[in-house]
Amino acid sequence: MSDSEHLLEVNDLHVEFRLRDGIAKAINGVSFYLDERETLAILGESGSGKSVTAQAIMGILDSPPGFVTGGEVLFQGTDLEKLSPKARAKYRGPKLSMIFQDALSSLNPVFPVGWQIAEMFRVHQHMNRSDALAKAITLMEKVKIPAAKERVRAYPHQFSGGMRQRIMIAMAIALDPWLLIADEPTTALDVTVQAQIMDLLKELQEESGMGLILITHDLGVVASVADRIAVMYAGRIVESSDIRPLYANPLHPYTKGLLESVPRLDQKGQDLLAIGGLPPNLLAMPAGCPFNPRCRYAFDKCRAGEPPASEEIEPGRTAACYLAGRLEGAHA
Ligand code: SF4
């Protein structure tokens, strides 16, 4: 990889779902990049397109009905969209890897967990059974599963939710990928376990130098671990920023609304302001800015045309809003 290349660069990605009722434009010109050792959080409500973006990067979109209709997914400078399905599959595991929210349904209930981890080495590295099992135990120790040697023959249902997620992480990092995408990795877990899983991901990243994309609907989860954040709404990135300035001064009304709905320890007793309304129906998008029906700052121009997405409002910060950077003085 040359110095000028990012580990991952997504340029103007478009994805649509061809459904019986019409075409749902799930991703509309999404662009972002990620470097080694970096953590990018992709934040949005369900249906915002964050998981579809991840699936498009991995090349695992359910197709049909999902189709990538435009854009590039450059991984170490290679456009994965131009590869054959067979060539692209070779990237999954050793180069790009992904973990999902629901570890229980991702693991096979009828095989011991150690066997399932060992399978990664048997399939990809043609290891013999006992070497692969020994590697599986090492990995289980690496993701801090207590008594790994004894538990390597246990079945998924014999582990807690947090431990199952650790097993999924072990499988995802088995082949030492350059990039790990974690799609809502802690949503099903309680708060203490959430923090432990985040710490583990961070620790593994520090050790290996991999890039990490964290997909979440929960701003609280990413605050302490992400370097940068991309906020998605209706298949667009509506704000992208380093994490600190975003928390201190959100540029987009949607980000501001999300921040206002996160409980803060320093503001005990204050009401949480949830964002009113629902995300738009992708088959019947509102005219103008997609957020306008829910935006407390909306004015005539917002209903007439969509604001540009890639305009830099502050150095390194973009926001797709006519009032970006001027919300403080605007009439809400
Ligand atoms: Fe709200 Fe208008 Fe900005 Fe859209 S462009 S987020 S409707 S103020």
Short mmCIF file of C-alpha atoms and ligand atoms in Angstrom, two decimals:
data_model
loop_
_atom_site.label_atom_id
_atom_site.label_comp_id
_atom_site.label_asym_id
_atom_site.label_seq_id
_atom_site.Cartn_x
_atom_site.Cartn_y
_atom_site.Cartn_z
CA MET A 1 0.00 0.00 0.00
CA SER A 2 1.47 3.38 -0.97
CA ASP A 3 1.63 6.20 1.59
CA SER A 4 -1.06 8.20 -0.18
CA GLU A 5 -3.66 5.45 -0.05
CA HIS A 6 -6.15 4.92 2.70
CA LEU A 7 -6.78 1.41 3.96
CA LEU A 8 -10.38 1.79 2.77
CA GLU A 9 -11.90 4.46 0.62
CA VAL A 10 -15.58 4.43 -0.30
CA ASN A 11 -16.43 6.87 -3.07
CA ASP A 12 -19.93 7.91 -4.08
CA LEU A 13 -21.49 4.54 -3.24
CA HIS A 14 -25.05 3.92 -4.42
CA VAL A 15 -27.14 0.89 -3.48
CA GLU A 16 -30.73 0.21 -4.38
CA PHE A 17 -33.22 -2.48 -3.53
CA ARG A 18 -35.49 -3.51 -6.39
CA LEU A 19 -38.70 -4.40 -4.62
CA ARG A 20 -42.16 -5.32 -5.83
CA ASP A 21 -43.46 -1.89 -4.76
CA GLY A 22 -40.66 0.08 -6.41
CA ILE A 23 -37.00 0.93 -6.11
CA ALA A 24 -35.73 1.83 -2.63
CA LYS A 25 -32.56 3.91 -2.88
CA ALA A 26 -30.89 2.67 0.28
CA ILE A 27 -27.48 4.35 -0.21
CA ASN A 28 -27.18 7.63 -2.07
CA GLY A 29 -23.63 8.79 -2.75
CA VAL A 30 -21.87 7.72 0.45
CA SER A 31 -18.14 8.56 0.65
CA PHE A 32 -15.67 8.09 3.49
CA TYR A 33 -12.23 6.67 4.23
CA LEU A 34 -10.49 4.74 6.97
CA ASP A 35 -6.81 4.40 7.78
CA GLU A 36 -4.94 1.65 9.59
CA ARG A 37 -5.27 1.82 13.40
CA GLU A 38 -8.20 4.15 13.01
CA THR A 39 -11.75 3.70 14.30
CA LEU A 40 -14.65 5.17 12.36
CA ALA A 41 -18.11 5.05 13.90
CA ILE A 42 -21.05 4.97 11.51
CA LEU A 43 -24.06 6.17 13.42
CA GLY A 44 -27.73 6.24 12.50
CA GLU A 45 -31.20 5.00 13.28
CA SER A 46 -32.33 1.66 11.91
CA GLY A 47 -33.00 1.97 8.18
CA SER A 48 -30.44 4.78 7.75
CA GLY A 49 -28.28 2.57 5.51
CA LYS A 50 -25.38 1.89 7.87
CA SER A 51 -25.63 -1.91 7.75
CA VAL A 52 -26.27 -1.88 3.99
CA THR A 53 -23.07 0.17 3.60
CA ALA A 54 -21.17 -2.48 5.59
CA GLN A 55 -22.64 -5.30 3.54
CA ALA A 56 -21.73 -3.49 0.31
CA ILE A 57 -18.12 -3.08 1.50
CA MET A 58 -17.94 -6.77 2.42
CA GLY A 59 -19.61 -7.81 -0.84
CA ILE A 60 -22.34 -9.72 1.01
CA LEU A 61 -25.42 -7.73 -0.04
CA ASP A 62 -28.50 -9.83 -0.41
CA SER A 63 -28.70 -9.65 -4.20
CA PRO A 64 -31.35 -9.61 -5.52
CA PRO A 65 -33.04 -7.46 -4.32
CA GLY A 66 -29.97 -5.34 -3.35
CA PHE A 67 -27.64 -3.97 -6.04
CA VAL A 68 -24.63 -1.68 -5.95
CA THR A 69 -25.50 0.76 -8.73
CA GLY A 70 -22.51 3.08 -8.54
CA GLY A 71 -19.35 4.09 -6.76
CA GLU A 72 -16.07 2.53 -5.67
CA VAL A 73 -14.98 0.47 -2.68
CA LEU A 74 -11.20 0.84 -2.72
CA PHE A 75 -9.40 -1.51 -0.37
CA GLN A 76 -5.64 -0.90 -0.28
CA GLY A 77 -6.14 0.77 -3.65
CA THR A 78 -8.05 -2.10 -5.31
CA ASP A 79 -11.64 -1.43 -6.33
CA LEU A 80 -13.45 -4.44 -4.88
CA GLU A 81 -16.50 -3.65 -6.99
CA LYS A 82 -14.49 -4.52 -10.12
CA LEU A 83 -13.48 -7.99 -8.87
CA SER A 84 -15.24 -11.23 -9.75
CA PRO A 85 -17.32 -12.74 -6.90
CA LYS A 86 -14.65 -15.46 -6.52
CA ALA A 87 -11.76 -12.99 -6.28
CA ARG A 88 -13.72 -10.83 -3.88
CA ALA A 89 -14.55 -13.77 -1.58
CA LYS A 90 -10.79 -14.24 -1.04
CA TYR A 91 -10.71 -10.86 0.71
CA ARG A 92 -13.27 -11.92 3.30
CA GLY A 93 -11.49 -13.35 6.33
CA PRO A 94 -7.80 -12.55 5.73
CA LYS A 95 -8.31 -8.90 4.70
CA LEU A 96 -11.82 -7.76 5.64
CA SER A 97 -13.91 -9.27 8.38
CA MET A 98 -17.20 -8.54 10.07
CA ILE A 99 -19.06 -9.28 13.29
CA PHE A 100 -22.79 -9.00 13.73
CA GLN A 101 -25.15 -8.08 16.53
CA ASP A 102 -26.65 -11.49 17.07
CA ALA A 103 -23.87 -13.91 17.98
CA LEU A 104 -26.31 -16.72 18.79
CA SER A 105 -27.77 -16.88 15.30
CA SER A 106 -24.35 -16.39 13.68
CA LEU A 107 -22.89 -19.42 15.47
CA ASN A 108 -23.89 -22.94 14.53
CA PRO A 109 -25.73 -24.44 17.54
CA VAL A 110 -24.78 -28.03 16.78
CA PHE A 111 -21.00 -27.69 16.75
CA PRO A 112 -18.64 -26.88 19.66
CA VAL A 113 -17.32 -23.31 19.54
CA GLY A 114 -13.70 -24.45 19.33
CA TRP A 115 -14.52 -26.53 16.29
CA GLN A 116 -16.15 -23.49 14.64
CA ILE A 117 -13.11 -21.28 15.30
CA ALA A 118 -10.74 -24.06 14.17
CA GLU A 119 -12.68 -24.34 10.92
CA MET A 120 -11.34 -20.89 9.92
CA PHE A 121 -7.78 -22.28 9.97
CA ARG A 122 -8.73 -25.57 8.33
CA VAL A 123 -10.53 -23.88 5.44
CA HIS A 124 -8.25 -20.89 4.85
CA GLN A 125 -4.87 -22.22 5.94
CA HIS A 126 -5.40 -25.98 5.38
CA MET A 127 -4.24 -26.76 8.92
CA ASN A 128 -4.67 -30.24 10.37
CA ARG A 129 -7.33 -30.80 13.03
CA SER A 130 -5.15 -30.72 16.14
CA ASP A 131 -3.12 -27.65 15.06
CA ALA A 132 -6.33 -25.80 14.20
CA LEU A 133 -7.84 -26.66 17.58
CA ALA A 134 -4.69 -25.46 19.36
CA LYS A 135 -4.94 -22.17 17.44
CA ALA A 136 -8.61 -21.93 18.44
CA ILE A 137 -7.68 -22.23 22.11
CA THR A 138 -5.02 -19.50 21.73
CA LEU A 139 -7.63 -17.25 20.12
CA MET A 140 -10.19 -17.94 22.83
CA GLU A 141 -7.55 -16.91 25.37
CA LYS A 142 -6.79 -13.80 23.33
CA VAL A 143 -10.42 -12.69 23.51
CA LYS A 144 -10.36 -13.47 27.24
CA ILE A 145 -12.64 -16.46 27.50
CA PRO A 146 -11.83 -17.98 30.89
CA ALA A 147 -10.72 -21.63 31.00
CA ALA A 148 -10.45 -21.72 27.20
CA LYS A 149 -8.82 -25.18 27.15
CA GLU A 150 -11.72 -26.72 29.02
CA ARG A 151 -14.42 -24.79 27.17
CA VAL A 152 -13.19 -25.34 23.64
CA ARG A 153 -15.59 -28.29 23.34
CA ALA A 154 -18.60 -26.43 24.76
CA TYR A 155 -21.58 -25.47 22.57
CA PRO A 156 -22.77 -21.89 21.88
CA HIS A 157 -25.80 -22.17 24.22
CA GLN A 158 -23.45 -22.93 27.10
CA PHE A 159 -21.95 -19.41 26.92
CA SER A 160 -23.40 -16.06 28.02
CA GLY A 161 -24.27 -13.40 25.40
CA GLY A 162 -21.04 -11.51 26.09
CA MET A 163 -18.91 -14.66 25.83
CA ARG A 164 -20.62 -15.64 22.57
CA GLN A 165 -19.79 -12.21 21.17
CA ARG A 166 -16.15 -12.81 22.19
CA ILE A 167 -16.25 -16.09 20.24
CA MET A 168 -17.57 -14.21 17.19
CA ILE A 169 -14.74 -11.70 17.59
CA ALA A 170 -12.23 -14.58 17.82
CA MET A 171 -13.55 -15.97 14.52
CA ALA A 172 -13.48 -12.55 12.89
CA ILE A 173 -9.85 -11.85 13.82
CA ALA A 174 -8.62 -15.42 13.31
CA LEU A 175 -6.96 -14.63 9.98
CA ASP A 176 -5.55 -11.29 11.13
CA PRO A 177 -7.66 -8.98 8.93
CA TRP A 178 -6.65 -5.43 8.04
CA LEU A 179 -10.18 -4.20 8.53
CA LEU A 180 -12.87 -5.28 10.99
CA ILE A 181 -16.45 -4.08 10.66
CA ALA A 182 -18.49 -4.49 13.83
CA ASP A 183 -22.22 -4.10 13.15
CA GLU A 184 -23.99 -3.23 16.42
CA PRO A 185 -21.64 -5.59 18.27
CA THR A 186 -23.00 -4.78 21.73
CA THR A 187 -26.67 -3.97 21.17
CA ALA A 188 -27.97 -7.19 22.69
CA LEU A 189 -25.72 -6.92 25.77
CA ASP A 190 -26.05 -5.12 29.08
CA VAL A 191 -24.08 -1.93 29.70
CA THR A 192 -21.19 -3.46 31.66
CA VAL A 193 -20.64 -6.19 29.09
CA GLN A 194 -20.93 -3.59 26.29
CA ALA A 195 -18.00 -1.69 27.79
CA GLN A 196 -15.95 -4.88 28.13
CA ILE A 197 -16.51 -5.80 24.48
CA MET A 198 -15.56 -2.28 23.36
CA ASP A 199 -12.39 -2.46 25.47
CA LEU A 200 -11.54 -5.82 23.93
CA LEU A 201 -12.00 -4.51 20.37
CA LYS A 202 -9.80 -1.52 21.17
CA GLU A 203 -7.12 -3.73 22.70
CA LEU A 204 -7.10 -6.09 19.69
CA GLN A 205 -6.86 -3.10 17.37
CA GLU A 206 -3.90 -1.67 19.26
CA GLU A 207 -2.14 -5.02 19.00
CA SER A 208 -2.78 -5.64 15.30
CA GLY A 209 -3.12 -2.13 13.85
CA MET A 210 -6.32 -3.04 12.01
CA GLY A 211 -8.82 -0.42 10.95
CA LEU A 212 -12.15 -0.66 12.76
CA ILE A 213 -15.60 0.43 11.61
CA LEU A 214 -18.16 0.47 14.38
CA ILE A 215 -21.76 0.57 13.27
CA THR A 216 -24.19 1.68 15.91
CA HIS A 217 -27.39 3.54 16.66
CA ASP A 218 -26.01 4.51 20.08
CA LEU A 219 -23.81 7.59 20.37
CA GLY A 220 -22.93 6.62 23.94
CA VAL A 221 -21.26 3.39 22.80
CA VAL A 222 -18.77 5.07 20.46
CA ALA A 223 -17.84 8.16 22.47
CA SER A 224 -14.76 6.71 24.07
CA VAL A 225 -13.52 4.47 21.26
CA ALA A 226 -14.01 6.18 17.88
CA ASP A 227 -11.60 8.64 16.25
CA ARG A 228 -14.06 9.86 13.66
CA ILE A 229 -17.76 9.57 13.12
CA ALA A 230 -20.05 9.53 10.09
CA VAL A 231 -23.71 10.19 10.84
CA MET A 232 -26.12 8.57 8.37
CA TYR A 233 -29.68 9.51 7.54
CA ALA A 234 -31.81 8.16 4.70
CA GLY A 235 -28.82 6.56 2.99
CA ARG A 236 -26.63 9.67 3.13
CA ILE A 237 -23.79 10.79 5.36
CA VAL A 238 -25.26 13.98 6.80
CA GLU A 239 -22.31 14.84 9.03
CA SER A 240 -18.76 13.62 9.28
CA SER A 241 -16.25 14.82 11.82
CA ASP A 242 -13.58 13.97 14.37
CA ILE A 243 -15.38 12.73 17.44
CA ARG A 244 -14.56 15.56 19.87
CA PRO A 245 -15.74 18.54 17.84
CA LEU A 246 -18.90 16.64 16.94
CA TYR A 247 -19.79 16.22 20.59
CA ALA A 248 -18.86 19.80 21.44
CA ASN A 249 -20.61 21.40 18.47
CA PRO A 250 -22.79 19.26 16.19
CA LEU A 251 -23.20 20.87 12.77
CA HIS A 252 -26.31 19.05 11.57
CA PRO A 253 -29.73 19.24 13.30
CA TYR A 254 -30.02 15.44 13.16
CA THR A 255 -26.71 14.98 15.02
CA LYS A 256 -27.78 17.65 17.49
CA GLY A 257 -31.04 15.74 18.07
CA LEU A 258 -29.17 12.47 18.59
CA LEU A 259 -26.87 14.12 21.12
CA GLU A 260 -29.80 15.60 22.99
CA SER A 261 -31.33 12.15 23.33
CA VAL A 262 -28.23 10.60 24.96
CA PRO A 263 -28.32 10.54 28.79
CA ARG A 264 -25.41 12.56 30.23
CA LEU A 265 -23.97 12.10 33.69
CA ASP A 266 -23.32 15.84 34.04
CA GLN A 267 -26.93 16.74 33.31
CA LYS A 268 -28.87 14.66 35.82
CA GLY A 269 -32.55 15.43 36.08
CA GLN A 270 -32.81 17.04 32.64
CA ASP A 271 -35.40 15.73 30.20
CA LEU A 272 -34.11 13.79 27.23
CA LEU A 273 -35.25 15.21 23.93
CA ALA A 274 -36.02 12.44 21.47
CA ILE A 275 -36.15 13.31 17.78
CA GLY A 276 -39.81 13.45 16.81
CA GLY A 277 -41.19 11.62 13.77
CA LEU A 278 -39.89 8.63 11.86
CA PRO A 279 -37.14 8.11 9.29
CA PRO A 280 -38.49 8.55 5.74
CA ASN A 281 -39.92 5.74 3.67
CA LEU A 282 -37.24 5.09 1.04
CA LEU A 283 -39.95 4.41 -1.53
CA ALA A 284 -41.55 7.82 -0.96
CA MET A 285 -38.81 10.29 -0.05
CA PRO A 286 -39.79 13.86 0.89
CA ALA A 287 -38.80 16.60 -1.53
CA GLY A 288 -35.69 18.61 -0.64
CA CYS A 289 -33.62 17.77 2.43
CA PRO A 290 -34.61 14.23 3.53
CA PHE A 291 -34.62 15.35 7.18
CA ASN A 292 -36.96 18.31 6.65
CA PRO A 293 -40.20 16.70 7.94
CA ARG A 294 -38.50 16.10 11.31
CA CYS A 295 -36.24 19.14 11.45
CA ARG A 296 -37.10 21.90 13.90
CA TYR A 297 -34.97 24.36 11.88
CA ALA A 298 -36.56 23.62 8.45
CA PHE A 299 -37.42 26.60 6.25
CA ASP A 300 -38.63 27.02 2.67
CA LYS A 301 -35.29 26.33 0.97
CA CYS A 302 -35.08 22.95 2.76
CA ARG A 303 -38.23 21.74 1.01
CA ALA A 304 -37.08 22.99 -2.40
CA GLY A 305 -33.73 21.24 -2.80
CA GLU A 306 -31.31 18.88 -1.10
CA PRO A 307 -28.23 20.49 0.50
CA PRO A 308 -24.83 19.28 -0.80
CA ALA A 309 -23.32 16.49 1.30
CA SER A 310 -19.61 17.03 0.93
CA GLU A 311 -19.29 20.72 1.74
CA GLU A 312 -16.53 21.32 4.28
CA ILE A 313 -17.97 23.55 6.99
CA GLU A 314 -14.90 23.46 9.26
CA PRO A 315 -11.52 21.83 8.55
CA GLY A 316 -12.13 18.08 8.31
CA ARG A 317 -15.86 18.44 9.01
CA THR A 318 -18.70 18.14 6.53
CA ALA A 319 -22.44 18.52 7.03
CA ALA A 320 -25.34 18.34 4.58
CA CYS A 321 -27.44 21.22 5.90
CA TYR A 322 -28.12 24.76 4.72
CA LEU A 323 -27.65 25.96 8.31
CA ALA A 324 -24.57 23.88 9.12
CA GLY A 325 -22.37 25.70 11.59
CA ARG A 326 -25.06 28.32 12.21
CA LEU A 327 -27.53 26.35 14.32
CA GLU A 328 -26.83 28.36 17.47
CA GLY A 329 -28.23 31.56 16.02
CA ALA A 330 -30.97 29.86 13.99
CA HIS A 331 -34.61 29.92 14.96
CA ALA A 332 -35.69 26.42 16.09
FE1 SF4 B 1 -33.00 20.98 8.66
FE2 SF4 B 1 -33.00 22.41 6.44
FE3 SF4 B 1 -30.72 21.65 7.51
FE4 SF4 B 1 -32.30 19.87 6.34
S1 SF4 B 1 -31.24 21.58 5.36
S2 SF4 B 1 -31.29 19.61 8.25
S3 SF4 B 1 -34.31 20.65 6.91
S4 SF4 B 1 -32.22 23.05 8.41
#
